[in-house]
Tab-separated table of C-alpha atoms and ligand atoms in Angstrom:
chain	number	residue	atom	x	y	z
A	114	MET	CA	98.055	-103.364	172.863
A	115	GLY	CA	95.766	-100.574	171.690
A	116	ARG	CA	98.028	-97.599	171.086
A	117	VAL	CA	96.668	-94.603	169.262
A	118	SER	CA	98.685	-93.844	166.199
A	119	LEU	CA	99.279	-90.238	165.253
A	120	LEU	CA	99.147	-91.142	161.595
A	121	ASN	CA	96.654	-93.087	159.560
A	122	VAL	CA	99.193	-95.858	159.123
A	123	ASP	CA	96.727	-98.232	157.427
A	124	GLU	CA	96.099	-95.678	154.723
A	125	ILE	CA	99.821	-94.957	154.374
A	126	ARG	CA	100.607	-98.676	154.087
A	127	GLY	CA	98.038	-98.923	151.296
A	128	ASP	CA	100.334	-96.675	149.237
A	129	PHE	CA	103.252	-99.133	149.538
A	130	PRO	CA	102.635	-102.207	147.343
A	131	ILE	CA	105.481	-104.123	149.031
A	132	PHE	CA	103.483	-104.422	152.253
A	133	SER	CA	100.971	-106.675	150.573
A	134	ARG	CA	103.608	-109.372	150.058
A	135	GLN	CA	104.448	-112.209	152.388
A	136	VAL	CA	107.855	-113.547	153.413
A	137	GLY	CA	107.909	-117.242	154.258
A	138	GLY	CA	104.108	-117.206	154.562
A	139	ARG	CA	104.131	-114.222	156.966
A	140	PRO	CA	103.450	-110.550	156.361
A	141	LEU	CA	106.578	-108.532	155.702
A	142	ILE	CA	107.770	-106.521	158.699
A	143	TYR	CA	110.233	-104.003	157.357
A	144	LEU	CA	112.417	-102.502	160.066
A	145	ASP	CA	115.417	-101.434	157.999
A	146	SER	CA	114.446	-97.975	156.753
A	147	ALA	CA	117.678	-96.483	158.105
A	148	ALA	CA	119.435	-98.507	155.379
A	149	THR	CA	116.857	-97.708	152.714
A	150	SER	CA	113.179	-96.877	152.905
A	151	GLN	CA	110.326	-98.405	150.939
A	152	ARG	CA	108.707	-96.402	148.114
A	153	PRO	CA	105.079	-95.430	147.791
A	154	ARG	CA	103.175	-95.870	144.563
A	155	GLN	CA	103.231	-92.090	143.994
A	156	VAL	CA	107.041	-92.115	143.667
A	157	VAL	CA	107.103	-95.145	141.378
A	158	GLU	CA	104.347	-93.519	139.318
A	159	ALA	CA	106.277	-90.244	138.928
A	160	VAL	CA	109.313	-92.204	137.688
A	161	ARG	CA	107.129	-94.310	135.361
A	162	ARG	CA	105.503	-91.199	133.902
A	163	TYR	CA	108.910	-89.693	133.127
A	164	TYR	CA	110.122	-92.831	131.344
A	165	GLU	CA	106.872	-93.561	129.525
A	166	GLU	CA	105.581	-90.079	128.731
A	167	TYR	CA	108.387	-87.506	128.388
A	168	ASN	CA	111.690	-89.386	128.601
A	169	SER	CA	114.435	-87.156	127.155
A	170	ASN	CA	117.586	-85.427	128.275
A	171	VAL	CA	117.351	-82.187	130.233
A	172	HIS	CA	118.673	-78.669	129.574
A	173	ARG	CA	119.599	-79.476	125.973
A	174	GLY	CA	116.572	-80.036	123.810
A	175	VAL	CA	114.379	-77.430	122.204
A	176	TYR	CA	111.647	-79.974	121.521
A	177	SER	CA	108.673	-80.091	123.826
A	178	ILE	CA	109.252	-83.317	125.769
A	179	SER	CA	112.790	-82.230	126.606
A	180	VAL	CA	111.445	-78.907	127.828
A	181	GLU	CA	108.935	-80.861	129.929
A	182	ALA	CA	111.681	-83.085	131.371
A	183	THR	CA	113.774	-80.014	132.214
A	184	GLU	CA	110.809	-78.310	133.854
A	185	GLU	CA	110.034	-81.368	135.987
A	186	TYR	CA	113.696	-81.837	136.946
A	187	GLU	CA	113.992	-78.196	138.014
A	188	ARG	CA	110.576	-78.277	139.710
A	189	ALA	CA	111.875	-81.156	141.864
A	190	ARG	CA	114.835	-78.959	142.840
A	191	ARG	CA	112.461	-76.163	143.917
A	192	LYS	CA	110.377	-78.604	146.006
A	193	ILE	CA	113.492	-79.863	147.783
A	194	SER	CA	114.728	-76.325	148.322
A	195	ARG	CA	111.416	-75.406	150.011
A	196	PHE	CA	111.431	-78.670	151.994
A	197	ILE	CA	114.730	-77.796	153.707
A	198	ASN	CA	114.011	-74.038	153.622
A	199	ALA	CA	117.036	-73.109	151.525
A	200	LYS	CA	117.140	-69.454	150.463
A	201	SER	CA	117.054	-70.479	146.821
A	202	GLU	CA	116.916	-73.580	144.633
A	203	ARG	CA	120.376	-72.544	143.424
A	204	GLU	CA	121.631	-73.940	146.738
A	205	VAL	CA	120.397	-77.471	145.926
A	206	VAL	CA	122.886	-79.644	144.029
A	207	PHE	CA	121.708	-83.047	142.816
A	208	VAL	CA	124.211	-85.799	143.561
A	209	ARG	CA	123.992	-89.583	143.950
A	210	GLY	CA	123.515	-89.527	147.709
A	211	THR	CA	124.970	-88.465	151.038
A	212	THR	CA	128.311	-90.128	150.307
A	213	GLU	CA	128.786	-88.236	147.064
A	214	ALA	CA	127.623	-84.974	148.657
A	215	LEU	CA	130.238	-85.247	151.414
A	216	ASN	CA	132.928	-86.199	148.903
A	217	LEU	CA	131.966	-83.175	146.835
A	218	VAL	CA	132.629	-80.853	149.793
A	219	ALA	CA	135.845	-82.705	150.607
A	220	TYR	CA	137.238	-82.562	147.078
A	221	ALA	CA	135.849	-79.277	145.791
A	222	TRP	CA	136.340	-77.277	148.996
A	223	ALA	CA	138.724	-78.947	151.453
A	224	LEU	CA	141.279	-80.316	148.980
A	225	ARG	CA	141.857	-76.813	147.632
A	226	LYS	CA	141.684	-74.866	150.871
A	227	LEU	CA	143.467	-77.022	153.435
A	228	ARG	CA	147.201	-76.958	154.048
A	229	LYS	CA	149.586	-79.107	156.078
A	230	GLY	CA	148.732	-78.921	159.784
A	231	ASP	CA	145.200	-77.537	159.238
A	232	LYS	CA	142.604	-79.289	161.339
A	233	ILE	CA	139.440	-81.080	160.315
A	234	LEU	CA	137.035	-81.725	163.205
A	235	LEU	CA	134.678	-84.715	163.094
A	236	THR	CA	132.923	-86.731	165.786
A	237	GLU	CA	133.467	-90.303	166.881
A	238	MET	CA	129.912	-91.213	165.846
A	239	GLU	CA	130.274	-90.726	162.113
A	240	HIS	CA	129.244	-93.072	159.336
A	241	HIS	CA	132.232	-94.081	157.181
A	242	SER	CA	130.945	-91.654	154.525
A	243	ASN	CA	131.809	-88.801	156.847
A	244	ILE	CA	135.215	-90.155	157.861
A	245	VAL	CA	136.877	-91.673	154.819
A	246	PRO	CA	136.605	-88.655	152.450
A	247	TRP	CA	138.304	-86.519	155.126
A	248	GLN	CA	141.025	-89.124	155.631
A	249	LEU	CA	141.699	-89.035	151.894
A	250	ILE	CA	141.903	-85.228	151.988
A	251	ALA	CA	144.135	-85.349	155.063
A	252	GLN	CA	146.514	-87.759	153.294
A	253	HIS	CA	146.686	-85.425	150.342
A	254	THR	CA	147.039	-82.105	152.141
A	255	GLY	CA	148.771	-83.063	155.386
A	256	ALA	CA	145.762	-81.818	157.369
A	257	GLU	CA	145.000	-83.475	160.720
A	258	ILE	CA	141.718	-84.969	161.873
A	259	ASN	CA	140.393	-84.640	165.421
A	260	TYR	CA	137.277	-86.324	166.737
A	261	ILE	CA	134.802	-85.036	169.335
A	262	PRO	CA	134.205	-88.101	171.541
A	263	PHE	CA	130.866	-89.550	172.556
A	264	ASN	CA	130.054	-91.055	175.905
A	265	ARG	CA	129.772	-94.814	175.440
A	266	TYR	CA	127.111	-95.121	178.156
A	267	ASP	CA	124.569	-92.557	176.986
A	268	GLY	CA	125.680	-92.268	173.348
A	269	LYS	CA	125.852	-88.476	173.475
A	270	LEU	CA	128.643	-86.235	172.246
A	271	GLU	CA	130.816	-84.873	175.040
A	272	LEU	CA	129.965	-81.278	174.288
A	273	ASP	CA	131.410	-80.069	177.592
A	274	LYS	CA	134.813	-80.820	176.008
A	275	LEU	CA	134.041	-78.867	172.845
A	276	ASP	CA	136.219	-75.895	173.677
A	277	ARG	CA	139.304	-78.116	173.616
A	278	TYR	CA	139.007	-77.989	169.842
A	279	LYS	CA	140.284	-74.733	168.393
A	280	ASP	CA	141.800	-73.564	165.125
A	281	PHE	CA	139.976	-76.081	162.976
A	282	LYS	CA	138.902	-75.163	159.466
A	283	ILE	CA	135.918	-77.426	159.078
A	284	LEU	CA	133.551	-79.262	161.412
A	285	SER	CA	131.610	-82.101	159.815
A	286	PHE	CA	129.141	-84.048	161.954
A	287	THR	CA	126.135	-86.288	161.763
A	288	TYR	CA	122.764	-84.796	162.657
A	289	ALA	CA	121.501	-88.196	163.840
A	290	SER	CA	123.656	-91.269	164.389
A	291	ASN	CA	122.710	-94.313	162.320
A	292	VAL	CA	123.831	-96.612	165.179
A	293	LEU	CA	123.341	-94.776	168.476
A	294	GLY	CA	120.268	-92.943	167.275
A	295	THR	CA	121.543	-89.820	169.060
A	296	ILE	CA	120.161	-86.581	167.646
A	297	ASN	CA	122.902	-84.012	167.922
A	298	ASP	CA	122.430	-80.360	168.771
A	299	ALA	CA	123.090	-79.202	165.225
A	300	LYS	CA	122.526	-75.510	165.946
A	301	ARG	CA	125.018	-75.525	168.805
A	302	LEU	CA	127.681	-77.350	166.781
A	303	VAL	CA	127.226	-75.017	163.801
A	304	LYS	CA	127.483	-71.991	166.094
A	305	TYR	CA	130.677	-73.391	167.595
A	306	ALA	CA	132.183	-73.920	164.128
A	307	HIS	CA	131.312	-70.377	163.089
A	308	GLU	CA	132.703	-68.866	166.315
A	309	ASN	CA	135.951	-70.550	165.272
A	310	ASN	CA	135.697	-69.228	161.711
A	311	ALA	CA	135.285	-72.777	160.446
A	312	LEU	CA	132.752	-74.216	158.023
A	313	ALA	CA	129.959	-76.445	159.351
A	314	VAL	CA	128.995	-79.503	157.293
A	315	ILE	CA	126.108	-81.766	158.315
A	316	ASP	CA	125.521	-85.372	157.370
A	317	ALA	CA	121.727	-85.333	157.540
A	318	ALA	CA	121.146	-88.796	156.007
A	319	GLN	CA	119.215	-89.923	159.106
A	320	ALA	CA	117.601	-86.559	159.827
A	321	VAL	CA	116.010	-85.082	156.685
A	322	PRO	CA	113.817	-88.185	156.092
A	323	HIS	CA	112.468	-88.127	159.646
A	324	MET	CA	112.125	-84.601	161.003
A	325	ARG	CA	111.721	-81.008	159.887
A	326	VAL	CA	115.169	-79.729	158.902
A	327	ASP	CA	115.513	-76.008	158.227
A	328	VAL	CA	118.941	-75.107	156.886
A	329	GLN	CA	118.488	-71.386	157.497
A	330	GLU	CA	117.502	-71.921	161.107
A	331	ILE	CA	120.426	-74.300	161.702
A	332	GLY	CA	122.756	-71.955	159.841
A	333	CYS	CA	124.956	-74.714	158.351
A	334	ASP	CA	127.200	-74.194	155.347
A	335	PHE	CA	126.605	-77.595	153.755
A	336	LEU	CA	124.080	-80.378	154.410
A	337	ALA	CA	123.970	-83.792	152.753
A	338	PHE	CA	121.154	-86.326	152.397
A	339	SER	CA	120.006	-89.303	150.286
A	340	GLY	CA	116.749	-89.766	148.386
A	341	HIS	CA	116.507	-93.513	148.958
A	342	LYS	CA	116.190	-93.088	152.730
A	343	MET	CA	113.205	-90.727	152.328
A	344	LEU	CA	110.856	-92.691	150.025
A	345	GLY	CA	112.719	-91.561	146.884
A	346	PRO	CA	114.640	-93.560	144.281
A	347	THR	CA	118.188	-94.842	144.726
A	348	GLY	CA	121.050	-92.971	143.075
A	349	ILE	CA	119.747	-89.489	143.873
A	350	GLY	CA	120.646	-87.253	146.775
A	351	VAL	CA	121.268	-83.654	147.631
A	352	LEU	CA	124.072	-81.406	148.670
A	353	TYR	CA	122.729	-78.155	150.079
A	354	GLY	CA	125.415	-75.479	150.045
A	355	ARG	CA	125.299	-71.772	150.907
A	356	ARG	CA	125.280	-69.987	147.606
A	357	GLU	CA	128.363	-67.816	148.238
A	358	LEU	CA	130.366	-70.946	149.009
A	359	LEU	CA	129.126	-72.860	145.987
A	360	GLU	CA	129.928	-69.821	143.824
A	361	GLU	CA	133.513	-69.611	145.029
A	362	MET	CA	134.182	-73.357	144.792
A	363	GLN	CA	135.721	-75.055	141.788
A	364	PRO	CA	133.764	-77.901	140.149
A	365	PHE	CA	134.049	-81.426	141.523
A	366	MET	CA	133.784	-83.228	138.174
A	367	GLY	CA	134.246	-82.024	134.630
A	368	GLY	CA	132.098	-82.813	131.612
A	369	GLY	CA	128.874	-81.845	129.882
A	370	GLU	CA	126.317	-79.602	131.607
A	371	MET	CA	128.737	-78.052	134.095
A	372	ILE	CA	130.419	-75.878	131.472
A	373	ARG	CA	129.678	-72.511	129.946
A	374	GLU	CA	132.354	-72.584	127.246
A	375	VAL	CA	135.023	-75.090	126.329
A	376	HIS	CA	138.092	-74.092	124.341
A	377	LEU	CA	141.053	-76.274	123.613
A	378	SER	CA	143.094	-74.168	126.011
A	379	HIS	CA	140.605	-73.715	128.856
A	380	SER	CA	136.961	-73.883	129.927
A	381	THR	CA	134.567	-71.738	131.917
A	382	TRP	CA	131.860	-72.957	134.252
A	383	ASN	CA	128.096	-72.920	134.289
A	384	GLU	CA	126.270	-71.151	137.118
A	385	VAL	CA	125.500	-72.919	140.396
A	386	PRO	CA	124.129	-75.468	141.015
A	387	TRP	CA	124.668	-76.849	137.477
A	388	LYS	CA	128.425	-76.218	137.814
A	389	PHE	CA	128.408	-79.291	140.072
A	390	GLU	CA	126.189	-81.497	137.912
A	391	ALA	CA	128.532	-82.859	135.255
A	392	GLY	CA	127.099	-85.251	132.677
A	393	THR	CA	123.518	-86.387	132.207
A	394	PRO	CA	121.955	-86.210	135.649
A	395	ASN	CA	119.634	-88.741	137.263
A	396	VAL	CA	116.501	-87.100	135.858
A	397	ALA	CA	114.134	-89.896	136.872
A	398	GLY	CA	115.676	-89.970	140.348
A	399	ALA	CA	115.245	-86.230	140.887
A	400	ILE	CA	111.632	-86.327	139.690
A	401	GLY	CA	110.976	-89.332	141.955
A	402	LEU	CA	112.566	-87.509	144.886
A	403	GLY	CA	110.301	-84.531	144.187
A	404	ALA	CA	107.311	-86.889	144.436
A	405	ALA	CA	108.709	-88.315	147.700
A	406	VAL	CA	108.962	-84.805	149.134
A	407	ASP	CA	105.333	-84.147	148.114
A	408	TYR	CA	104.334	-87.332	149.909
A	409	LEU	CA	106.233	-86.487	153.111
A	410	GLU	CA	104.894	-82.901	153.085
A	411	ARG	CA	101.348	-84.142	152.715
A	412	ILE	CA	101.700	-86.331	155.826
A	413	GLY	CA	103.706	-83.657	157.686
A	414	MET	CA	107.230	-84.009	159.056
A	415	GLU	CA	106.172	-83.123	162.609
A	416	ARG	CA	103.612	-85.933	162.605
A	417	ILE	CA	106.112	-88.386	161.121
A	418	ARG	CA	108.592	-87.509	163.857
A	419	GLU	CA	105.929	-87.907	166.581
A	420	HIS	CA	104.881	-91.280	165.177
A	421	GLU	CA	108.474	-92.540	165.064
A	422	GLU	CA	109.115	-91.258	168.571
A	423	SER	CA	106.085	-93.147	169.818
A	424	LEU	CA	107.241	-96.369	168.093
A	425	THR	CA	110.727	-95.905	169.528
A	426	LYS	CA	109.402	-95.386	173.043
A	427	HIS	CA	107.265	-98.508	172.688
A	428	ALA	CA	110.250	-100.554	171.496
A	429	LEU	CA	112.529	-99.220	174.252
A	430	ASP	CA	109.891	-100.086	176.889
A	431	GLU	CA	109.484	-103.626	175.499
A	432	PHE	CA	113.194	-104.229	174.945
A	433	GLU	CA	114.021	-103.283	178.514
A	434	LYS	CA	112.054	-106.322	179.672
A	435	ILE	CA	114.126	-108.744	177.573
A	436	LYS	CA	116.807	-110.601	179.506
A	437	GLY	CA	120.354	-109.929	178.281
A	438	MET	CA	119.237	-106.936	176.183
A	439	ARG	CA	121.803	-104.205	175.698
A	440	ILE	CA	120.587	-101.060	173.954
A	441	TYR	CA	123.100	-98.552	172.637
A	442	GLY	CA	122.577	-94.798	172.666
A	443	PRO	CA	120.243	-92.543	174.658
A	444	LEU	CA	117.408	-94.286	176.502
A	445	GLU	CA	114.932	-91.429	176.007
A	446	ALA	CA	112.933	-91.740	172.776
A	447	GLY	CA	112.791	-87.918	172.532
A	448	GLU	CA	116.577	-87.766	172.290
A	449	ARG	CA	116.974	-90.270	169.509
A	450	ALA	CA	116.068	-90.984	165.946
A	451	GLY	CA	113.635	-93.827	165.221
A	452	LEU	CA	116.218	-96.577	165.284
A	453	ILE	CA	117.618	-98.879	167.954
A	454	ALA	CA	120.851	-100.846	167.749
A	455	PHE	CA	121.112	-103.614	170.322
A	456	ASN	CA	122.639	-106.925	171.331
A	457	VAL	CA	121.089	-109.753	173.306
A	458	ALA	CA	123.601	-111.439	175.636
A	459	ASP	CA	126.256	-113.030	173.430
A	460	ILE	CA	124.017	-113.939	170.492
A	461	HIS	CA	125.828	-112.778	167.376
A	462	ALA	CA	123.964	-109.960	165.611
A	463	HIS	CA	123.891	-111.942	162.347
A	464	ASP	CA	122.401	-115.006	164.062
A	465	LEU	CA	119.731	-112.869	165.660
A	466	ALA	CA	118.885	-111.123	162.385
A	467	THR	CA	118.667	-114.510	160.641
A	468	LEU	CA	116.224	-115.811	163.250
A	469	LEU	CA	114.118	-112.643	162.966
A	470	ASP	CA	114.046	-113.111	159.195
A	471	GLU	CA	112.400	-116.508	159.768
A	472	ASP	CA	109.517	-114.502	161.246
A	473	GLY	CA	109.425	-112.183	158.236
A	474	ILE	CA	111.199	-109.391	160.114
A	475	CYS	CA	113.827	-107.381	158.240
A	476	VAL	CA	116.478	-105.832	160.477
A	477	ARG	CA	120.127	-105.044	159.799
A	478	ALA	CA	123.090	-106.679	161.512
A	479	GLY	CA	126.748	-105.718	161.395
A	480	HIS	CA	128.717	-102.524	161.894
A	481	HIS	CA	126.317	-100.392	159.813
A	482	CYS	CA	129.251	-98.625	158.112
A	483	ALA	CA	130.304	-97.207	161.463
A	484	MET	CA	133.192	-99.364	162.664
A	485	PRO	CA	134.693	-96.736	165.011
A	486	ILE	CA	131.402	-96.568	166.958
A	487	HIS	CA	131.432	-100.352	167.403
A	488	THR	CA	135.083	-100.313	168.436
A	489	LYS	CA	134.225	-97.823	171.158
A	490	LEU	CA	131.195	-99.883	172.217
A	491	GLU	CA	133.496	-102.927	172.315
A	492	THR	CA	131.272	-105.030	170.116
A	493	PRO	CA	131.989	-106.118	166.540
A	494	ALA	CA	128.353	-105.898	165.502
A	495	THR	CA	124.872	-104.867	166.556
A	496	THR	CA	121.377	-105.667	165.347
A	497	ARG	CA	119.473	-102.555	164.314
A	498	ALA	CA	115.722	-102.054	164.001
A	499	SER	CA	114.705	-98.790	162.365
A	500	PHE	CA	111.264	-97.282	161.957
A	501	TYR	CA	109.440	-95.049	159.533
A	502	LEU	CA	106.010	-93.634	158.908
A	503	TYR	CA	104.597	-96.966	157.708
A	504	ASN	CA	105.554	-99.024	160.777
A	505	THR	CA	103.012	-99.977	163.413
A	506	HIS	CA	102.929	-100.670	167.135
A	507	GLU	CA	101.848	-104.236	166.317
A	508	GLU	CA	105.106	-104.676	164.403
A	509	ILE	CA	107.064	-103.571	167.485
A	510	GLU	CA	105.231	-106.254	169.472
A	511	ARG	CA	105.987	-108.878	166.806
A	512	LEU	CA	109.642	-107.845	166.873
A	513	THR	CA	109.775	-108.138	170.656
A	514	GLU	CA	108.175	-111.575	170.582
A	515	SER	CA	110.567	-112.729	167.897
A	516	ILE	CA	113.625	-111.509	169.857
A	517	LYS	CA	112.350	-113.336	172.943
A	518	LYS	CA	111.875	-116.497	170.884
A	519	ALA	CA	115.448	-116.222	169.565
A	520	ALA	CA	116.780	-115.675	173.098
A	521	LYS	CA	114.988	-118.824	174.228
A	522	LYS	CA	116.599	-120.780	171.412
A	523	PHE	CA	119.970	-119.620	172.707
A	524	LYS	CA	118.880	-120.617	176.212
A	525	ILE	CA	118.893	-117.026	177.502
A	526	THR	CA	115.941	-117.146	179.863
B	1087	PLP	N1	125.547	-91.056	156.699
B	1087	PLP	C1	124.688	-91.723	157.483
B	1087	PLP	C2	124.457	-91.254	158.892
B	1087	PLP	C3	124.030	-92.842	156.993
B	1087	PLP	O1	123.193	-93.530	157.780
B	1087	PLP	C4	124.277	-93.249	155.650
B	1087	PLP	C5	123.643	-94.464	155.098
B	1087	PLP	O2	123.442	-95.441	155.764
B	1087	PLP	C6	125.165	-92.503	154.880
B	1087	PLP	C7	125.783	-91.420	155.441
B	1087	PLP	C8	125.484	-92.878	153.469
B	1087	PLP	O3	124.371	-92.706	152.657
B	1087	PLP	P1	124.399	-93.178	151.124
B	1087	PLP	O4	124.842	-94.600	151.136
B	1087	PLP	O5	122.990	-93.006	150.678
B	1087	PLP	O6	125.357	-92.287	150.411
């Protein structure tokens, strides 16, 4: 099928050495970028250069390679700040990933501010990383958690019921669901939180890698994302926080780098964002993430989003023709992120994923760290195919063929 791609995908794929390998004698078809993306040569090269050419600790040395490492680490922060349109790089805290970023807000803000009976508002479509930290805080403080429901048929939040939720102190929600694919109306949810004098926190793990995200336009107070889902290294991520909030918060962890002075009786804190970066940070990771941001900027986030939308539409069109196919979430590609979770009749998701692997196709099967979504969908597991800038329309066709082959094996015809 000759579909015109909006990106020069062949050229992009040339930057990813992994795509030249074979799996079981077949070319690798990687459809699991929602779990972790692949890395282009440029990112690996930036990390290699750090380790081979100026490896040293940051912020401490007066010697030249340490100054260089510090400059590159802080330059990466500025790139990321521009990428999400933060007002200043002081609003970009390096953490390990989305999970740590959300825990940071939970422990450094909510644990200190919330009292018994205070309400935390989440949605039913959260990843465990945006549920469990709040449950821990609720256990500690006596706060209550309420969940905005989603409609199990179209996978969208029931925003017409939003005004039932009042007097909450914090609203934390996912920008794009890692199972349903639903892209939430972040601006509307943030506005609702602020009208209720609550803070708005966004889990943007599935958004920042795939679309233009502008924190000033959205108006959120905090936003979390992971480097490894956006072509960057593992073990590095970002918490964006409005500067006034970061300033007033207490540190999350104590130790080197986050201090100004330490006395035996007490300590004082460094300025933001370093106040939240205790210990030796992931210097290589931050520099690699800076290179990933350069790469994404060069291609253009609008074009990446259009390409993924076109792949998603193609997959939805093909999947609809497969007997026994059940797709979860919105059926319009424009309303969803580039990922599709599905089931085929009663084939177990793990069996299906194993059969697809025999054709060199990597998809994820299970609850995708979102058990409450699966409980509501009344299925223990789904198979999920997720797309990124390096995927092709031919791969969607190969995936469809492979699913049909698996269905035949299970005598679903
Ligand atoms: N939130 C969402 C929506 C995700 O998809 C993920 C990862 O799958 C996370 C949070 C957790 O990200 P990490 O494991 O990088 O901390």
